[in-house]
């Protein structure tokens, strides 16, 4: 969140959309939801869109949150809705519809190519680019970029050269920043291409969240 300037960046905005590339055990979602709930200046609507090729079980999600007691009440609500995650798009609703989670079950680049929405923040969170190259490659970042507006901020824990180069090629201006221990560096950036991007995603205000089943 800090890498994307949150929660300050969403203060008093009507809605905020976070795109994440690897849902995993849902910890980033839970932390973002918790920060939203604690923030008196929170946007009215938080929409979290996340891709996951190999969804974890609901029980594993709850178990992993147990080491962060402050997240457990959120994880319990998530657990109750995490079932039937077949490949495709799934919409989960919390906080009386003020927190939406769209889970895109499948390969990140294939799923994002099918979607039309505008992200305000992007968390890139695959496993390491060496062992998990698909989620970090140029084609995935192109699919991510197509869901960004100028100024969308991006953050990740890896500073691998291949990731920095591919992000730059897709119009992200990135820089290394001080990492969260044990990482020495993290990566932060912003979508700000030197060209005028072709728009395939809907703009804010045209604004339906992405479709889900
Ligand atoms: C580091 S974990 C994500 C942790 C997660 N963000 C959290 O907060 O708990 C990386 C995730 O990316 C998923 N993944 C790997 N390759 C993928 C791909 N090509 N498309 C979508 N998800 C992928 C893995 O299954 C794994 O769950």
Short mmCIF file of C-alpha atoms and ligand atoms in Angstrom, two decimals:
data_model
loop_
_atom_site.label_atom_id
_atom_site.label_comp_id
_atom_site.label_asym_id
_atom_site.label_seq_id
_atom_site.Cartn_x
_atom_site.Cartn_y
_atom_site.Cartn_z
CA UNK A 1 0.00 0.00 0.00
CA UNK A 2 2.76 2.40 0.94
CA UNK A 3 4.39 1.80 -2.44
CA UNK A 4 1.21 3.10 -4.11
CA UNK A 5 0.89 6.10 -1.77
CA UNK A 6 -2.08 4.56 0.04
CA UNK A 7 -4.12 5.38 2.01
CA UNK A 8 -3.36 9.08 1.33
CA UNK A 9 -3.93 8.72 -2.44
CA UNK A 10 -7.54 7.56 -2.04
CA UNK A 11 -8.51 10.20 0.57
CA UNK A 12 -11.93 11.68 -0.20
CA UNK A 13 -12.14 10.01 -3.62
CA UNK A 14 -15.57 8.63 -4.52
CA UNK A 15 -14.13 5.23 -5.47
CA UNK A 16 -10.80 3.48 -5.70
CA UNK A 17 -9.78 0.47 -7.72
CA UNK A 18 -6.76 -1.70 -6.88
CA UNK A 19 -5.49 -4.25 -9.38
CA UNK A 20 -3.30 -7.09 -8.11
CA UNK A 21 -1.62 -9.76 -10.21
CA UNK A 22 -1.43 -12.65 -7.67
CA UNK A 23 -4.21 -13.10 -5.08
CA UNK A 24 -2.47 -15.98 -3.28
CA UNK A 25 -3.69 -16.14 0.32
CA UNK A 26 -5.46 -12.80 0.02
CA UNK A 27 -3.29 -10.97 2.54
CA UNK A 28 -2.90 -7.85 0.40
CA UNK A 29 -6.65 -7.71 -0.06
CA UNK A 30 -7.29 -8.11 3.66
CA UNK A 31 -4.74 -5.43 4.59
CA UNK A 32 -6.21 -3.03 2.02
CA UNK A 33 -9.75 -3.67 3.21
CA UNK A 34 -8.67 -3.20 6.84
CA UNK A 35 -6.95 0.12 6.00
CA UNK A 36 -10.05 1.24 4.08
CA UNK A 37 -12.26 0.48 7.05
CA UNK A 38 -9.99 2.34 9.49
CA UNK A 39 -9.73 5.46 7.33
CA UNK A 40 -12.22 8.27 7.97
CA UNK A 41 -11.36 9.65 4.51
CA UNK A 42 -11.93 6.35 2.74
CA UNK A 43 -13.52 6.30 -0.71
CA UNK A 44 -17.17 5.29 -0.77
CA UNK A 45 -16.36 2.27 -2.90
CA UNK A 46 -13.24 0.10 -2.79
CA UNK A 47 -12.95 -2.28 -5.70
CA UNK A 48 -10.13 -4.83 -5.53
CA UNK A 49 -9.50 -6.84 -8.70
CA UNK A 50 -7.06 -9.72 -8.40
CA UNK A 51 -5.91 -12.51 -10.70
CA UNK A 52 -5.00 -15.99 -9.51
CA UNK A 53 -4.08 -19.03 -11.56
CA UNK A 54 -4.10 -21.55 -8.69
CA UNK A 55 -6.61 -20.48 -6.01
CA UNK A 56 -5.91 -21.51 -2.41
CA UNK A 57 -8.65 -23.08 -0.32
CA UNK A 58 -10.81 -20.92 1.94
CA UNK A 59 -9.41 -22.73 4.97
CA UNK A 60 -5.82 -21.98 3.93
CA UNK A 61 -6.72 -18.31 3.54
CA UNK A 62 -8.14 -18.23 7.06
CA UNK A 63 -5.18 -20.16 8.45
CA UNK A 64 -2.66 -17.76 6.95
CA UNK A 65 -4.49 -14.75 8.40
CA UNK A 66 -4.28 -16.29 11.87
CA UNK A 67 -0.72 -15.01 12.24
CA UNK A 68 -2.13 -11.46 11.86
CA UNK A 69 -4.92 -11.33 14.50
CA UNK A 70 -6.13 -7.91 13.32
CA UNK A 71 -6.98 -9.44 9.94
CA UNK A 72 -8.93 -12.43 11.26
CA UNK A 73 -12.39 -10.77 11.32
CA UNK A 74 -11.89 -9.80 7.66
CA UNK A 75 -10.51 -13.22 6.73
CA UNK A 76 -13.54 -14.92 8.29
CA UNK A 77 -15.85 -12.94 6.05
CA UNK A 78 -13.68 -13.72 3.04
CA UNK A 79 -13.59 -17.42 3.91
CA UNK A 80 -17.39 -17.62 3.91
CA UNK A 81 -17.51 -16.47 0.29
CA UNK A 82 -14.47 -18.29 -1.10
CA UNK A 83 -15.95 -21.35 -2.75
CA UNK A 84 -16.58 -22.58 -6.26
CA UNK A 85 -13.63 -20.69 -7.72
CA UNK A 86 -13.70 -22.28 -11.15
CA UNK A 87 -11.76 -20.56 -13.96
CA UNK A 88 -13.49 -17.29 -14.83
CA UNK A 89 -14.61 -14.14 -13.04
CA UNK A 90 -16.16 -14.07 -9.58
CA UNK A 91 -17.59 -11.09 -7.70
CA UNK A 92 -17.55 -11.09 -3.89
CA UNK A 93 -19.27 -8.31 -1.97
CA UNK A 94 -18.54 -7.01 1.54
CA UNK A 95 -19.49 -4.04 3.71
CA UNK A 96 -22.96 -3.76 2.20
CA UNK A 97 -21.54 -3.49 -1.29
CA UNK A 98 -18.92 -0.85 -0.46
CA UNK A 99 -16.04 -3.31 -0.82
CA UNK A 100 -16.01 -5.42 -3.98
CA UNK A 101 -13.56 -8.18 -4.73
CA UNK A 102 -13.38 -9.39 -8.33
CA UNK A 103 -11.37 -12.60 -8.53
CA UNK A 104 -10.14 -13.45 -12.01
CA UNK A 105 -9.29 -17.14 -11.86
CA UNK A 106 -6.85 -18.00 -14.62
CA UNK A 107 -3.59 -16.75 -16.07
CA UNK A 108 -3.17 -13.04 -15.29
CA UNK A 109 -2.54 -11.85 -18.83
CA UNK A 110 -5.39 -13.85 -20.37
CA UNK A 111 -7.84 -12.71 -17.70
CA UNK A 112 -6.88 -9.04 -17.84
CA UNK A 113 -7.14 -8.95 -21.62
CA UNK A 114 -10.82 -9.79 -21.23
CA UNK A 115 -11.56 -7.03 -18.75
CA UNK A 116 -12.45 -3.40 -19.11
CA UNK A 117 -11.88 -1.23 -16.07
CA UNK A 118 -9.55 1.45 -14.81
CA UNK A 119 -7.17 0.76 -11.92
CA UNK A 120 -5.93 3.52 -9.61
CA UNK A 121 -3.26 1.38 -7.91
CA UNK A 122 -1.47 -1.76 -9.01
CA UNK A 123 0.17 -4.36 -6.76
CA UNK A 124 2.43 -6.72 -8.72
CA UNK A 125 2.73 -9.80 -6.54
CA UNK A 126 3.76 -12.98 -8.29
CA UNK A 127 6.40 -15.30 -6.91
CA UNK A 128 9.95 -14.58 -8.07
CA UNK A 129 10.42 -13.58 -11.73
CA UNK A 130 12.97 -16.40 -12.11
CA UNK A 131 10.64 -19.17 -10.96
CA UNK A 132 7.33 -17.64 -12.05
CA UNK A 133 8.20 -15.70 -15.24
CA UNK A 134 4.74 -15.60 -16.89
CA UNK A 135 3.21 -13.21 -14.40
CA UNK A 136 6.15 -10.81 -14.78
CA UNK A 137 6.55 -10.80 -18.54
CA UNK A 138 6.04 -8.05 -21.07
CA UNK A 139 2.67 -9.39 -22.21
CA UNK A 140 1.27 -9.45 -18.68
CA UNK A 141 2.46 -5.89 -18.10
CA UNK A 142 0.86 -4.82 -21.40
CA UNK A 143 -2.42 -6.27 -20.15
CA UNK A 144 -1.94 -4.44 -16.83
CA UNK A 145 -1.07 -1.16 -18.56
CA UNK A 146 -4.22 -1.30 -20.63
CA UNK A 147 -6.16 -1.15 -17.34
CA UNK A 148 -4.26 1.91 -16.07
CA UNK A 149 -4.86 5.64 -16.37
CA UNK A 150 -2.06 8.15 -16.54
CA UNK A 151 -0.92 8.47 -12.92
CA UNK A 152 -1.90 4.97 -11.77
CA UNK A 153 0.74 3.96 -9.25
CA UNK A 154 2.40 0.58 -9.22
CA UNK A 155 4.40 -1.15 -6.50
CA UNK A 156 6.20 -4.42 -6.12
CA UNK A 157 8.78 -6.11 -3.97
CA UNK A 158 11.10 -7.16 -6.80
CA UNK A 159 13.64 -4.89 -8.46
CA UNK A 160 14.72 -7.48 -11.04
CA UNK A 161 16.18 -5.85 -14.13
CA UNK A 162 13.86 -7.78 -16.43
CA UNK A 163 10.82 -6.47 -14.52
CA UNK A 164 12.03 -2.86 -14.57
CA UNK A 165 12.76 -3.05 -18.30
CA UNK A 166 9.42 -4.64 -19.19
CA UNK A 167 7.49 -2.11 -17.08
CA UNK A 168 9.36 0.76 -18.75
CA UNK A 169 8.54 -0.67 -22.16
CA UNK A 170 4.85 -0.61 -21.22
CA UNK A 171 4.88 3.05 -20.14
CA UNK A 172 5.59 2.80 -16.41
CA UNK A 173 8.18 5.14 -14.94
CA UNK A 174 9.73 3.18 -12.08
CA UNK A 175 12.33 3.73 -9.40
CA UNK A 176 13.95 1.66 -6.69
CA UNK A 177 13.03 2.67 -3.15
CA UNK A 178 14.11 1.51 0.27
CA UNK A 179 12.71 -1.94 0.88
CA UNK A 180 10.85 -3.45 3.79
CA UNK A 181 13.35 -5.74 5.63
CA UNK A 182 14.65 -8.27 4.73
CA UNK A 183 14.41 -6.68 1.23
CA UNK A 184 16.97 -3.95 0.63
CA UNK A 185 14.96 -2.39 -2.24
CA UNK A 186 11.40 -2.24 -3.48
CA UNK A 187 10.07 -0.89 -6.75
CA UNK A 188 7.55 1.93 -7.14
CA UNK A 189 6.33 3.69 -10.20
CA UNK A 190 3.61 5.38 -12.12
CA UNK A 191 1.92 4.82 -15.46
CA UNK A 192 3.03 7.79 -17.51
CA UNK A 193 3.81 6.70 -21.07
CA UNK A 194 5.61 9.00 -23.47
CA UNK A 195 2.85 8.22 -25.97
CA UNK A 196 -0.93 8.67 -25.91
CA UNK A 197 -2.24 5.23 -24.96
CA UNK A 198 -4.96 3.59 -27.05
CA UNK A 199 -7.98 3.28 -24.79
CA UNK A 200 -9.68 -0.05 -24.56
CA UNK A 201 -10.74 0.16 -20.92
CA UNK A 202 -13.71 2.22 -19.77
CA UNK A 203 -12.81 5.51 -18.12
CA UNK A 204 -13.72 6.41 -14.58
CA UNK A 205 -17.26 7.67 -14.55
CA UNK A 206 -18.16 5.58 -17.59
CA UNK A 207 -17.38 3.38 -14.69
CA UNK A 208 -18.88 -0.05 -14.24
CA UNK A 209 -16.62 -2.42 -12.31
CA UNK A 210 -15.44 -5.35 -14.42
CA UNK A 211 -17.93 -8.05 -15.16
CA UNK A 212 -17.97 -11.11 -12.94
CA UNK A 213 -19.99 -14.28 -12.67
C1 LIG B 1 3.39 -14.24 -3.78
S1 LIG B 1 1.88 -15.05 -4.11
C2 LIG B 1 0.68 -13.77 -3.86
C3 LIG B 1 0.50 -13.34 -2.43
C4 LIG B 1 -0.76 -12.53 -2.23
N1 LIG B 1 -0.74 -11.29 -2.98
C5 LIG B 1 -1.15 -12.30 -0.80
O1 LIG B 1 -1.26 -11.12 -0.40
O2 LIG B 1 -1.38 -13.27 -0.09
C6 LIG B 1 1.88 -15.17 -5.88
C7 LIG B 1 0.61 -15.76 -6.46
O3 LIG B 1 0.64 -15.61 -7.88
C8 LIG B 1 -0.03 -16.72 -8.45
N2 LIG B 1 0.36 -16.83 -9.87
C9 LIG B 1 1.52 -17.30 -10.38
N3 LIG B 1 1.53 -17.23 -11.72
C10 LIG B 1 0.36 -16.69 -12.09
C11 LIG B 1 -0.22 -16.33 -13.34
N4 LIG B 1 0.46 -16.53 -14.49
N5 LIG B 1 -1.44 -15.78 -13.35
C12 LIG B 1 -2.12 -15.57 -12.18
N6 LIG B 1 -1.62 -15.89 -10.95
C13 LIG B 1 -0.40 -16.44 -10.91
C14 LIG B 1 0.45 -17.88 -7.59
O4 LIG B 1 -0.45 -18.98 -7.70
C15 LIG B 1 0.47 -17.26 -6.20
O5 LIG B 1 -0.72 -17.51 -5.50
#
